C-alpha positions as YAML, in Angstrom:
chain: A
units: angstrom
residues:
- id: 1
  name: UNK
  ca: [-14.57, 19.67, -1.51]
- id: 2
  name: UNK
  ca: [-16.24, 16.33, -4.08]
- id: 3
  name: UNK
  ca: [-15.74, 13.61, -2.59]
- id: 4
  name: UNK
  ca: [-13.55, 12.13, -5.48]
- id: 5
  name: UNK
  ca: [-11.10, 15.33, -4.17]
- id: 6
  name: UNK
  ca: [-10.75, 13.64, -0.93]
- id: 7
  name: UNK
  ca: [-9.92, 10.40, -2.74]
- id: 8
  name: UNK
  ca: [-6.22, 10.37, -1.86]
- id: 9
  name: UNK
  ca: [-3.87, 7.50, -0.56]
- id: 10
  name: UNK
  ca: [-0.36, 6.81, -0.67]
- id: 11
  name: UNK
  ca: [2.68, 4.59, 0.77]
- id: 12
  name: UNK
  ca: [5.71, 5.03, 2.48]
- id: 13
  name: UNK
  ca: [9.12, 4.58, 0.45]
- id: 14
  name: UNK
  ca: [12.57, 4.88, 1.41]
- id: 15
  name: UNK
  ca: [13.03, 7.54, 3.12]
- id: 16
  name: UNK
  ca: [10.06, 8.85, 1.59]
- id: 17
  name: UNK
  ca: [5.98, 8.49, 0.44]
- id: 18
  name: UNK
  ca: [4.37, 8.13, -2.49]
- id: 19
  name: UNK
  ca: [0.96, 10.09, -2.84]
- id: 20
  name: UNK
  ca: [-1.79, 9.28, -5.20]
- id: 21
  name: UNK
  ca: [-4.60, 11.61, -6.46]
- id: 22
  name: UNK
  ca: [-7.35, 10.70, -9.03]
- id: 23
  name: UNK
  ca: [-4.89, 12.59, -11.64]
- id: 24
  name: UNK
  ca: [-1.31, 12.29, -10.25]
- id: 25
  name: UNK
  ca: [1.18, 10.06, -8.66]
- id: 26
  name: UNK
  ca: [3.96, 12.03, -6.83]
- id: 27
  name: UNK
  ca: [7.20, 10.40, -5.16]
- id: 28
  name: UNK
  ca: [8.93, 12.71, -2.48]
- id: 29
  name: UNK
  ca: [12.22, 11.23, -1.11]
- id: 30
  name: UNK
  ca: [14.72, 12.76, 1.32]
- id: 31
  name: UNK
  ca: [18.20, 13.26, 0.09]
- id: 32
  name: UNK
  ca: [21.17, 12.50, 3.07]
- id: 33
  name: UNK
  ca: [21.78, 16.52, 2.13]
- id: 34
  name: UNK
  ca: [18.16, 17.31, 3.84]
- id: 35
  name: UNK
  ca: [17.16, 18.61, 0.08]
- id: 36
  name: UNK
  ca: [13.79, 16.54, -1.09]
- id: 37
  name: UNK
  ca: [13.79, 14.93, -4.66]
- id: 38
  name: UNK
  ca: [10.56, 14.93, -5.94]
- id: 39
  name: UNK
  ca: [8.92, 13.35, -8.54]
- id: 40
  name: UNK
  ca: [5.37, 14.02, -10.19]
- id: 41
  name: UNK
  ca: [3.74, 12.33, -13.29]
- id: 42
  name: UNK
  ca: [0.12, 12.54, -14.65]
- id: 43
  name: UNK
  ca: [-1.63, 8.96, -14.16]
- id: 44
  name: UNK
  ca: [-5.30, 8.53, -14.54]
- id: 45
  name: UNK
  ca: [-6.60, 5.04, -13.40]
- id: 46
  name: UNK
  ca: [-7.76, 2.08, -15.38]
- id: 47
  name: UNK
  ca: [-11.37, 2.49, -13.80]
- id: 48
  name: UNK
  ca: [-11.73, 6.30, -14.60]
- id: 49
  name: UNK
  ca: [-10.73, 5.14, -18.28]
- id: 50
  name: UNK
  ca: [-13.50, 3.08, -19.32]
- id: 51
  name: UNK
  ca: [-17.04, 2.17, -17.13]
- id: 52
  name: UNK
  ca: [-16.24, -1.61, -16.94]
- id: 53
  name: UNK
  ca: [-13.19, -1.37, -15.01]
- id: 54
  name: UNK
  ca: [-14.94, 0.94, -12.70]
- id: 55
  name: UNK
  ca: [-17.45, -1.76, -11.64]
- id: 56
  name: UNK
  ca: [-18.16, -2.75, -8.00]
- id: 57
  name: UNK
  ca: [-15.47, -5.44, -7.25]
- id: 58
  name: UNK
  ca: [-14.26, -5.26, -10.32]
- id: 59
  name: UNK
  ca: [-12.44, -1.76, -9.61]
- id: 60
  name: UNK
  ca: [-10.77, -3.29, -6.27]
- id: 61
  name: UNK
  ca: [-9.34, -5.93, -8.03]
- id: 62
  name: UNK
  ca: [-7.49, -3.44, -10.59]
- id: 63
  name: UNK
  ca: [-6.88, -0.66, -8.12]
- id: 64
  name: UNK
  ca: [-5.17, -3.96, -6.10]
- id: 65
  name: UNK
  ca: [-2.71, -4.50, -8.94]
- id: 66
  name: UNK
  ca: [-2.12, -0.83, -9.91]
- id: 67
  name: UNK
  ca: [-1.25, -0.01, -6.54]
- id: 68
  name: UNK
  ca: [1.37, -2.90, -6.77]
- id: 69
  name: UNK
  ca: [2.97, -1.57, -9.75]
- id: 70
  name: UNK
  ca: [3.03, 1.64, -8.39]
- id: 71
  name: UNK
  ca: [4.00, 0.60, -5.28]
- id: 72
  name: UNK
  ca: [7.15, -1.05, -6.45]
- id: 73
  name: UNK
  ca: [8.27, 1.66, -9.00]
- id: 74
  name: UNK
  ca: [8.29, 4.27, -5.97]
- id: 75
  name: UNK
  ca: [9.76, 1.95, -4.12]
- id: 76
  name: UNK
  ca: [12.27, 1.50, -7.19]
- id: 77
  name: UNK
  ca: [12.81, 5.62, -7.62]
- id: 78
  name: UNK
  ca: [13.68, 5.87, -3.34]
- id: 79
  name: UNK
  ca: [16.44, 3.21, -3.71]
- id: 80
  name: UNK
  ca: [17.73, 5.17, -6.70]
- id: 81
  name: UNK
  ca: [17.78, 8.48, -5.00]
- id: 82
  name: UNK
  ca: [19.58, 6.69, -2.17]
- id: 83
  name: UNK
  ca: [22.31, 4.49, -4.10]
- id: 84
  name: UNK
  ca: [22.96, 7.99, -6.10]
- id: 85
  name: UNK
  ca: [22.97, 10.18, -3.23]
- id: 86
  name: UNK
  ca: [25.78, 8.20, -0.95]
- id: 87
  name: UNK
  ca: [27.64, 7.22, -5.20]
- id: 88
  name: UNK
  ca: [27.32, 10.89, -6.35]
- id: 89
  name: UNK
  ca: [28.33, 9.97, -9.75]
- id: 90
  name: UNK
  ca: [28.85, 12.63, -12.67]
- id: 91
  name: UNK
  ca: [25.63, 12.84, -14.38]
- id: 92
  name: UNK
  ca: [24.77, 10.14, -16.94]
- id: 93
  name: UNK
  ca: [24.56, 10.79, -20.43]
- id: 94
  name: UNK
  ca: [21.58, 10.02, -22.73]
- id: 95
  name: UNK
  ca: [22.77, 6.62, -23.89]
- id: 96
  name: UNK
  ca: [23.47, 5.84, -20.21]
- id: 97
  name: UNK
  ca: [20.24, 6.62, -19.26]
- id: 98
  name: UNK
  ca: [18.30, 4.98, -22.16]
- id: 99
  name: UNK
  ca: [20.21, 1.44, -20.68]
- id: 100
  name: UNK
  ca: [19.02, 2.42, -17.61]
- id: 101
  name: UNK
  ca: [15.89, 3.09, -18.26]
- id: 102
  name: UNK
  ca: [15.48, -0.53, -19.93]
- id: 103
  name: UNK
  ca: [17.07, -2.24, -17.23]
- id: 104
  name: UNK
  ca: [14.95, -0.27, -14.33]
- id: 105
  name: UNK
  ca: [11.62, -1.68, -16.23]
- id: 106
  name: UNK
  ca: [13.11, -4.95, -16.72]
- id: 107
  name: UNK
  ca: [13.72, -5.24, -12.91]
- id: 108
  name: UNK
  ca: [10.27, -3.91, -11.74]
- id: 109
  name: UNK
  ca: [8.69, -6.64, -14.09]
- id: 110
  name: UNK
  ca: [10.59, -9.10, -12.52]
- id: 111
  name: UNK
  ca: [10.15, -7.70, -8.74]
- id: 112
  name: UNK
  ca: [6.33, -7.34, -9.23]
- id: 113
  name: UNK
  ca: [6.07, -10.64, -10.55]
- id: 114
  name: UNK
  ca: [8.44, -12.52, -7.79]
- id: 115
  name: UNK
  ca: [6.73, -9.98, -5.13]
- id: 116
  name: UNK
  ca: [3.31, -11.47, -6.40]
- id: 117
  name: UNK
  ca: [4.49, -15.26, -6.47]
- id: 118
  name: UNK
  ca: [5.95, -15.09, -2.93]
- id: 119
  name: UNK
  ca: [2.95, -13.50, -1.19]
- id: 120
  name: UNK
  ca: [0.77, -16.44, -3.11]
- id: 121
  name: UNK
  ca: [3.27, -18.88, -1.76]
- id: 122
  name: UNK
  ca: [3.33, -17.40, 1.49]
- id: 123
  name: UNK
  ca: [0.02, -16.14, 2.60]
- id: 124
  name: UNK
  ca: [-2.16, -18.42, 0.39]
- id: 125
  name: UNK
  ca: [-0.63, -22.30, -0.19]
- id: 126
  name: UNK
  ca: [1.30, -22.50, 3.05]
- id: 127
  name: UNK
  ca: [-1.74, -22.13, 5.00]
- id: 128
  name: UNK
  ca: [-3.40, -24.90, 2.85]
- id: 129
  name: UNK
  ca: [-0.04, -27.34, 3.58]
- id: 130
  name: UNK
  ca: [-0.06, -26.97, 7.48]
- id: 131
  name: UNK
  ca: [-3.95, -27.46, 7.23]
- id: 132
  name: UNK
  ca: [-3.55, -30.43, 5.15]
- id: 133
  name: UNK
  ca: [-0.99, -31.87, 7.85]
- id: 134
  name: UNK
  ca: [-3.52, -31.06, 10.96]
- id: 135
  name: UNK
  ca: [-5.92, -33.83, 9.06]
- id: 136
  name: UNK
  ca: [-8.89, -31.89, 8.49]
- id: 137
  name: UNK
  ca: [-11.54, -33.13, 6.93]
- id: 138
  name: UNK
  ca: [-15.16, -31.22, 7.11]
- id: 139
  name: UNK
  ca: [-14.95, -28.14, 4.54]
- id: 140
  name: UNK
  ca: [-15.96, -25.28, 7.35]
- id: 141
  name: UNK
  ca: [-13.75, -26.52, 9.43]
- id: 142
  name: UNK
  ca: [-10.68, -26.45, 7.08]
- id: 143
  name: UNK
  ca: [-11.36, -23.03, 5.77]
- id: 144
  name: UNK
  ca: [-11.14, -21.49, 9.23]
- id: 145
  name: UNK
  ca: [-8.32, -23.39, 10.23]
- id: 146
  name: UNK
  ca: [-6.60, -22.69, 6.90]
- id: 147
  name: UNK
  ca: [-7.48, -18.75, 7.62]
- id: 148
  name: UNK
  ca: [-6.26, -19.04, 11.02]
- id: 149
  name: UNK
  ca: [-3.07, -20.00, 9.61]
- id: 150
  name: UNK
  ca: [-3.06, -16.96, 6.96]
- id: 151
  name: UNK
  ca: [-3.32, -14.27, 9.93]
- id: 152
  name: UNK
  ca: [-0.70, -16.10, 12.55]
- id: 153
  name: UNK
  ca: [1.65, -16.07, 8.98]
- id: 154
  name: UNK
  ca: [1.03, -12.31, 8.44]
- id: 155
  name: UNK
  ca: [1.34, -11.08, 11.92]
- id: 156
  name: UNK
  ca: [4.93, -13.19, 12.18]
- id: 157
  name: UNK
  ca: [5.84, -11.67, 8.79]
- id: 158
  name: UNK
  ca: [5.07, -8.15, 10.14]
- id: 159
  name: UNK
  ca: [6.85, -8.66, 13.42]
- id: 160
  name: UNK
  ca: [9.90, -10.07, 11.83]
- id: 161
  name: UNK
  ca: [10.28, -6.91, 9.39]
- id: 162
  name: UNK
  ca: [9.80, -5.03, 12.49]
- id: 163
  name: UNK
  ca: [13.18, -6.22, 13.46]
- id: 164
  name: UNK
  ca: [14.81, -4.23, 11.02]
- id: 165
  name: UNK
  ca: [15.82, -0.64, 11.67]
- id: 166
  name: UNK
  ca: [15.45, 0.44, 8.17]
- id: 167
  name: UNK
  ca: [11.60, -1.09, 8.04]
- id: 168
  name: UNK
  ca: [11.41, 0.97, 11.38]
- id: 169
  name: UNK
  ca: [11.79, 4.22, 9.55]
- id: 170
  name: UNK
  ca: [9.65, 2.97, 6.45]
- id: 171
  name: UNK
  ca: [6.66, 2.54, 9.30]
- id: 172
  name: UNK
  ca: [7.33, 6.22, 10.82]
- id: 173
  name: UNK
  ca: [7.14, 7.57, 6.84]
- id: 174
  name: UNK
  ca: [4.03, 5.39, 6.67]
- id: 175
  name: UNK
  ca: [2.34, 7.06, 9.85]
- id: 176
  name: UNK
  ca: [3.86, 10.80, 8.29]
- id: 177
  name: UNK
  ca: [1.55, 10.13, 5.40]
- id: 178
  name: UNK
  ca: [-1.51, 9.04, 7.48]
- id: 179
  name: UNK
  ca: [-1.24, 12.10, 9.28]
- id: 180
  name: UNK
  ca: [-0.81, 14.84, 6.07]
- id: 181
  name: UNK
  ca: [-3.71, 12.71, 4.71]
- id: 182
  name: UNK
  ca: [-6.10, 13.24, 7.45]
- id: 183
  name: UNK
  ca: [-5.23, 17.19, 7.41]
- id: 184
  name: UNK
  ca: [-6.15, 17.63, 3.91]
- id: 185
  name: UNK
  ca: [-9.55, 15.62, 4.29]
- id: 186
  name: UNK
  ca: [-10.10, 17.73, 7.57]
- id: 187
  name: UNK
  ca: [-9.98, 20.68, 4.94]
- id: 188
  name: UNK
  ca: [-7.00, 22.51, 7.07]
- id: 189
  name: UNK
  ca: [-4.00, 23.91, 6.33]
- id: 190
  name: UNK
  ca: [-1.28, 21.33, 5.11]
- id: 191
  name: UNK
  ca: [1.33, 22.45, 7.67]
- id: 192
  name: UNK
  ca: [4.05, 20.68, 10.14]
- id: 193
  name: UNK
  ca: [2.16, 21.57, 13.14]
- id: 194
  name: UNK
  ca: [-1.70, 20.63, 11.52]
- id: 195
  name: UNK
  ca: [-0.91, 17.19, 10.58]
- id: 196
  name: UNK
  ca: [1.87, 15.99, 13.82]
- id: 197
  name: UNK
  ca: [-1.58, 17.62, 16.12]
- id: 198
  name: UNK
  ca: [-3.40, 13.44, 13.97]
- id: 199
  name: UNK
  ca: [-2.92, 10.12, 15.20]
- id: 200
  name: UNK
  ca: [-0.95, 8.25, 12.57]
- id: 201
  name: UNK
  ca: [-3.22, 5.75, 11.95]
- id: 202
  name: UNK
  ca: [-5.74, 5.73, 9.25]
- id: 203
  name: UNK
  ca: [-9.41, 3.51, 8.75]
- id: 204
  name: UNK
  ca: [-8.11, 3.69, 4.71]
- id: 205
  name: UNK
  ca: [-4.69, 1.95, 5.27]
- id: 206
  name: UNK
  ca: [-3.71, -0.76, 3.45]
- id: 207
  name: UNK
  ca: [-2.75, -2.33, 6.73]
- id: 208
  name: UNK
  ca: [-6.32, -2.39, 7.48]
- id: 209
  name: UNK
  ca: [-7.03, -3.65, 3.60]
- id: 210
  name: UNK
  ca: [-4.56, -6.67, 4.20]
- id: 211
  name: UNK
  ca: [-6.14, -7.73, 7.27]
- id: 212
  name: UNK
  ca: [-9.61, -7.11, 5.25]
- id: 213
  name: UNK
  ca: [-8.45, -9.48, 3.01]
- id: 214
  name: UNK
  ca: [-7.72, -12.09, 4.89]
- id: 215
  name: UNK
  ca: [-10.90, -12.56, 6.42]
- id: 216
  name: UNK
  ca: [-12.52, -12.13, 3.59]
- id: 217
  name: UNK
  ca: [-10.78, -15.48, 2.02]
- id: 218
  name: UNK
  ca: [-12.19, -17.27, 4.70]
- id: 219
  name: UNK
  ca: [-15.63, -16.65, 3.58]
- id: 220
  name: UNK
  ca: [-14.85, -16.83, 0.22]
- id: 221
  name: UNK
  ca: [-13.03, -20.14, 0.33]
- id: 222
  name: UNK
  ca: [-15.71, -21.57, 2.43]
- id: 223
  name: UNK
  ca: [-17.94, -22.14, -0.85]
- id: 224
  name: UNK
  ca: [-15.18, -23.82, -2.29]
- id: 225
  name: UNK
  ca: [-15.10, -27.03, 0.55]
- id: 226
  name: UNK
  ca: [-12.61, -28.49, 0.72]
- id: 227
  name: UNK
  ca: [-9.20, -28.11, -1.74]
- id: 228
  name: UNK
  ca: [-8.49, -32.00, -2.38]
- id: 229
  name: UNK
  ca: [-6.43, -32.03, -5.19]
- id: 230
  name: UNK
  ca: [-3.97, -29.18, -7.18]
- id: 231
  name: UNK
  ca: [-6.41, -27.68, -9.31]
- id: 232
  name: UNK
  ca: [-8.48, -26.86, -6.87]
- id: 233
  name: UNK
  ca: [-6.03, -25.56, -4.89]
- id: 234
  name: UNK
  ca: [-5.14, -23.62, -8.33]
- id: 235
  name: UNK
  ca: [-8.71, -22.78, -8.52]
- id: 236
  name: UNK
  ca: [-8.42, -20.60, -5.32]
- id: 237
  name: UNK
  ca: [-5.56, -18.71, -6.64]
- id: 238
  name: UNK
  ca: [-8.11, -17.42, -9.46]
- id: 239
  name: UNK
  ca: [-10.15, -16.12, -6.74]
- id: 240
  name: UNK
  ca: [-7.39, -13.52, -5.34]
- id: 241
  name: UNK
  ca: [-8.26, -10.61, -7.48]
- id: 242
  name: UNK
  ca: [-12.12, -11.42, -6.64]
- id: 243
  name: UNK
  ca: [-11.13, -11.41, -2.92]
- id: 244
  name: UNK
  ca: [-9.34, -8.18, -3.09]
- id: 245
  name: UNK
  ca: [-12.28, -6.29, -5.07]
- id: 246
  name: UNK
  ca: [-14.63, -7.21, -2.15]
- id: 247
  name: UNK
  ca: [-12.35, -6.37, 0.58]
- id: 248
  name: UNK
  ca: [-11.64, -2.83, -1.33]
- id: 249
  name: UNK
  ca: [-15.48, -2.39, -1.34]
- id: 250
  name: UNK
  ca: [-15.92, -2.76, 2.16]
- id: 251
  name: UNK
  ca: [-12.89, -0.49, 2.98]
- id: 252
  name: UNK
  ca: [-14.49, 2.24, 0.90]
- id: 253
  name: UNK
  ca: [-17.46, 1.91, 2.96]
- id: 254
  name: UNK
  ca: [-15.87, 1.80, 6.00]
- id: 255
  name: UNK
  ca: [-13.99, 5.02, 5.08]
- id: 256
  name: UNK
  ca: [-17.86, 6.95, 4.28]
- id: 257
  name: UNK
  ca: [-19.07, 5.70, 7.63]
- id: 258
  name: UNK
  ca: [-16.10, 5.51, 10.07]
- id: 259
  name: UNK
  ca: [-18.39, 7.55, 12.69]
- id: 260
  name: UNK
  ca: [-20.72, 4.27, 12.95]
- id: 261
  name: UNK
  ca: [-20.60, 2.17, 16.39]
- id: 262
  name: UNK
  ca: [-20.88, -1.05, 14.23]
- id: 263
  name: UNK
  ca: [-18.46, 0.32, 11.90]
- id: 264
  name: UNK
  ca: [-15.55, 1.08, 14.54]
- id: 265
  name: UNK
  ca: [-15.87, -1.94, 15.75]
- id: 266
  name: UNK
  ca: [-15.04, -3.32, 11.89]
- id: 267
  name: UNK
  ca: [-12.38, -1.27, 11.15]
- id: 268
  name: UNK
  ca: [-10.70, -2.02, 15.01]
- id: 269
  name: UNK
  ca: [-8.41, -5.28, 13.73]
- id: 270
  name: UNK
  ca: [-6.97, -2.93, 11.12]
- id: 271
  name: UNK
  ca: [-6.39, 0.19, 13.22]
- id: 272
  name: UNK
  ca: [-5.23, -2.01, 16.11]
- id: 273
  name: UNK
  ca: [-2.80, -3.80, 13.64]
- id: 274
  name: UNK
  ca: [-1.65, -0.13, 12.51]
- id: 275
  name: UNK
  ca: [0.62, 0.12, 15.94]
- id: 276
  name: UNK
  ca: [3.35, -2.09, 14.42]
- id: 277
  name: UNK
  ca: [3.07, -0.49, 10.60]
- id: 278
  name: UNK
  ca: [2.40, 3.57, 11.00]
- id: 279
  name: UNK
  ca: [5.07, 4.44, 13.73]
- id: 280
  name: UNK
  ca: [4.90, 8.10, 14.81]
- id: 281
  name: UNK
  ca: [7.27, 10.00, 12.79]
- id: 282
  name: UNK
  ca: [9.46, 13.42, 13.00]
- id: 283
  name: UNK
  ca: [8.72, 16.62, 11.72]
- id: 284
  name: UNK
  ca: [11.07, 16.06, 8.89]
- id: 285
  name: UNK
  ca: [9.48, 13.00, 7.62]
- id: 286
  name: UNK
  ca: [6.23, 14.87, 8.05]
- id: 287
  name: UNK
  ca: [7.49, 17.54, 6.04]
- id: 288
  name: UNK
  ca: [7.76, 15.19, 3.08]
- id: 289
  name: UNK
  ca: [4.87, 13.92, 3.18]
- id: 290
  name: UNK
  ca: [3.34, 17.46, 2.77]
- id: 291
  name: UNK
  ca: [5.19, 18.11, -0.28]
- id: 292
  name: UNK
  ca: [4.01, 14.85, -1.72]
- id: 293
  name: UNK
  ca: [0.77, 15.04, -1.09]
- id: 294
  name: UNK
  ca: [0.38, 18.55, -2.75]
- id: 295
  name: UNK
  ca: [2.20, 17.60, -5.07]
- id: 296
  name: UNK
  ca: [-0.47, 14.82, -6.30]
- id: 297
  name: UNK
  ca: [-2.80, 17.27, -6.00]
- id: 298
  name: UNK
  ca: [-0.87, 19.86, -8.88]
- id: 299
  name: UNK
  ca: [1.32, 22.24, -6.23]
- id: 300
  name: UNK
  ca: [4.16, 23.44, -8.52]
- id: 301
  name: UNK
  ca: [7.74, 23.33, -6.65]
- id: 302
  name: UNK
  ca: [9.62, 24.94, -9.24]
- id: 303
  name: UNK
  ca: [11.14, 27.88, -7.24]
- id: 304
  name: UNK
  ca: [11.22, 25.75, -3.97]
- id: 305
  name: UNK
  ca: [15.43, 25.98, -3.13]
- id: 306
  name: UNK
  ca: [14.85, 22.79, -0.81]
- id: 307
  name: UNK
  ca: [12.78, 20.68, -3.68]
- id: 308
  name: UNK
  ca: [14.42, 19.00, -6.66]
- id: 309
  name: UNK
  ca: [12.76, 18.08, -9.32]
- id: 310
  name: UNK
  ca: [12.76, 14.58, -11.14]
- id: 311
  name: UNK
  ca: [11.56, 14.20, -14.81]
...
């Protein structure tokens, strides 16, 4: 089994995960009638189209925004199989679904965009404001304050959402997809009883990425000093995408040497931080995860009575 074979990630949806191959993206979501809706579409990435875009650094920064958009649409497609599933409206017809179709893209545009310009705001200026009003002055000294900040904001963020019951299930589909994942790079059989016998958390998550992130901008922003006026402060908002291609590098590298002492000991803040995002789910949930996984990876469902398909 290559190496690019094993390259596989995914997300939890509603009710539901997203799985990504190197040539698929697949959708599985759990209908209130126990049947699964799936859906599966070709996608190659932007760094397996051309050799630029598959450049150290460069490549986190656009798998970081593809997995956004990705992200959000599958997050779209569970909310529609929900909203249908409790309306069950008479099928649309063509023109219906043409207007729908625009208005869907129109709103993940928006959502991606408003997603991006919140997490900015929160996780990246507010930090800089509270720093601001301790009065620090030396340039070191600010950036780890100012990072400080950044983590205490994300670990109240994650607690908060924690709060909700729905976010509660999200985290148990989250930890269902850790655990298909690590059956299919342990080269067994993608079964109920393979993947519940994993832990559900994984060195790859993007729990682990986010946290990678964030202590990454501390080093980062400690060559820029200082922020003392807006367009420096602007200036650090360029550096995002340059932050997230060197946190994705290290992940990978984690991920190829997860065995290592030195390297457990890296990867600890993210699996640690894993407890409150990958919950352990029930068989059901695992069960979905399954499907989407081989689906990504070209299983055809066509004459599976519990699967519907999605075109």
């Amino acid at each position: 089994m290559s190496e690019e074979k094993l390259n596989v990630g995914g997300q939890a949806v509603i009710e539901g995960v997203m799985m990504r191959s190197p040539d698929r993206v697949a959708v599985a979501v759990r209908r209130p009638d126990g049947k699964i809706v799936l859906k599966n579409d070709p996608y190659v990435s932007y760094t397996k189209r051309h050799k630029f875009w598959n450049l150290p650094v460069i490549r986190g920064a656009v798998v970081l925004i593809e997995s956004m958009v990705l992200g959000v649409k599958a997050l779209t497609f569970s909310g529609d199989v929900a909203v249908e599933a409790e309306k069950k409206e008479d099928a649309p017809n063509d023109e219906q679904k043409k207007k729908k179709s625009k208005g869907n893209s129109l709103w993940l545009g928006l959502t991606v965009l408003f997603s991006f310009a919140v997490g900015l705001l929160l996780f990246f200026y507010l930090p800089l404001v509270l720093t601001d009003l301790l009065g620090v002055k030396n340039g070191i000294m600010f950036n780890l304050v100012d990072g400080v900040f950044r983590l205490i904001i994300f670990l109240l963020y994650l607690f908060a959402i924690t709060m909700w019951k729905e976010i509660q299930r999200i985290f148990q589909y989250h930890g269902a997809e850790h655990k298909s994942i690590f059956t299919y790079e342990d080269k067994k059989e993608l079964t109920i009883k393979n993947a519940m016998e994993y832990k559900p958390f994984h060195p790859r998550c993007g729990t682990s990425f986010l946290i990678m992130v964030m202590l990454v901008s501390i080093v980062v922003f400690m060559f820029l000093g200082r922020p003392d006026s807006i367009a420096e402060r602007l200036i650090r908002l360029a550096f995002v995408p340059v932050i997230g291609g060197f946190s994705y590098e290290l992940i990978k590298l984690s991920a190829k040497k997860k065995d290592n002492f030195f390297v457990k000991l890296f990867i600890a803040p993210g699996l640690w931080l894993q407890r409150i995002t990958a919950r352990e789910p029930d068989e059901s949930m695992v069960e979905v995860a399954i499907v989407s996984l081989e689906a990504s990876l070209g299983k055809d469902f066509t004459d599976d009575p519990n699967v519907i398909l999605e075109t």
